[in-house]
GROMACS .gro file of C-alpha atoms in nm:
model
   62
    1MET     CA    1   0.605  -7.958  -5.083
    2THR     CA    2   0.995  -7.935  -5.085
    3ASN     CA    3   1.025  -8.311  -4.998
    4HIS     CA    4   0.806  -8.427  -5.280
    5PHE     CA    5   0.996  -8.187  -5.504
    6ASN     CA    6   1.331  -8.342  -5.404
    7LEU     CA    7   1.206  -8.675  -5.453
    8GLU     CA    8   1.082  -8.625  -5.790
    9ALA     CA    9   1.380  -8.423  -5.882
   10ASN     CA   10   1.601  -8.733  -5.804
   11ILE     CA   11   1.439  -8.937  -6.078
   12TRP     CA   12   1.347  -8.662  -6.323
   13ASP     CA   13   1.720  -8.583  -6.453
   14THR     CA   14   1.793  -8.915  -6.642
   15PRO     CA   15   2.105  -8.958  -6.835
   16GLU     CA   16   1.888  -8.904  -7.138
   17LYS     CA   17   1.748  -8.591  -7.020
   18ILE     CA   18   2.096  -8.458  -6.922
   19GLU     CA   19   2.227  -8.538  -7.281
   20TRP     CA   20   1.918  -8.356  -7.437
   21SER     CA   21   1.967  -8.049  -7.224
   22ILE     CA   22   2.330  -8.018  -7.321
   23LYS     CA   23   2.249  -8.048  -7.682
   24TYR     CA   24   1.959  -7.786  -7.659
   25ALA     CA   25   2.195  -7.566  -7.431
   26THR     CA   26   2.484  -7.571  -7.699
   27ARG     CA   27   2.231  -7.477  -7.972
   28ILE     CA   28   2.060  -7.193  -7.790
   29ASN     CA   29   2.402  -7.046  -7.703
   30GLU     CA   30   2.477  -7.055  -8.069
   31LEU     CA   31   2.154  -6.874  -8.144
   32ILE     CA   32   2.168  -6.613  -7.884
   33PRO     CA   33   2.454  -6.358  -7.951
   34PRO     CA   34   2.654  -6.207  -7.652
   35PHE     CA   35   2.504  -5.854  -7.567
   36GLN     CA   36   2.824  -5.608  -7.469
   37ASN     CA   37   3.034  -5.950  -7.426
   38SER     CA   38   2.803  -6.071  -7.137
   39ARG     CA   39   2.472  -6.261  -7.111
   40SER     CA   40   2.244  -6.331  -6.819
   41ILE     CA   41   1.991  -6.614  -6.743
   42LEU     CA   42   1.674  -6.626  -6.555
   43ASP     CA   43   1.535  -6.948  -6.440
   44PHE     CA   44   1.192  -6.876  -6.281
   45GLY     CA   45   1.119  -7.224  -6.129
   46CYS     CA   46   0.990  -7.465  -6.385
   47GLY     CA   47   1.168  -7.783  -6.303
   48THR     CA   48   1.499  -7.897  -6.169
   49GLY     CA   49   1.694  -7.623  -6.379
   50LEU     CA   50   1.856  -7.863  -6.591
   51LEU     CA   51   1.853  -7.671  -6.916
   52SER     CA   52   1.934  -7.331  -6.738
   53TYR     CA   53   2.235  -7.472  -6.587
   54SER     CA   54   2.342  -7.623  -6.906
   55ILE     CA   55   2.299  -7.309  -7.098
   56ALA     CA   56   2.455  -7.114  -6.816
   57LYS     CA   57   2.786  -7.316  -6.840
   58ASP     CA   58   2.870  -7.108  -7.172
   59PRO     CA   59   3.134  -6.866  -7.112
   60GLY     CA   60   2.956  -6.588  -7.222
   61PHE     CA   61   2.740  -6.591  -6.922
   62GLN     CA   62   2.825  -6.430  -6.601
   0.00000   0.00000   0.00000
């Protein structure tokens, strides 16, 4: 199962999807205000984590 996921992940995160995730992450970070100057994110395994990683790059996350 892990091998299958890794093979699919290698072709899933295309340049277009990376660009999309950055745009959406930027907008999501604009809409979610910091709570006591910090925020957390939980990614519960619904893909490669591309969007979660992009959101978590914001300095407001620990």
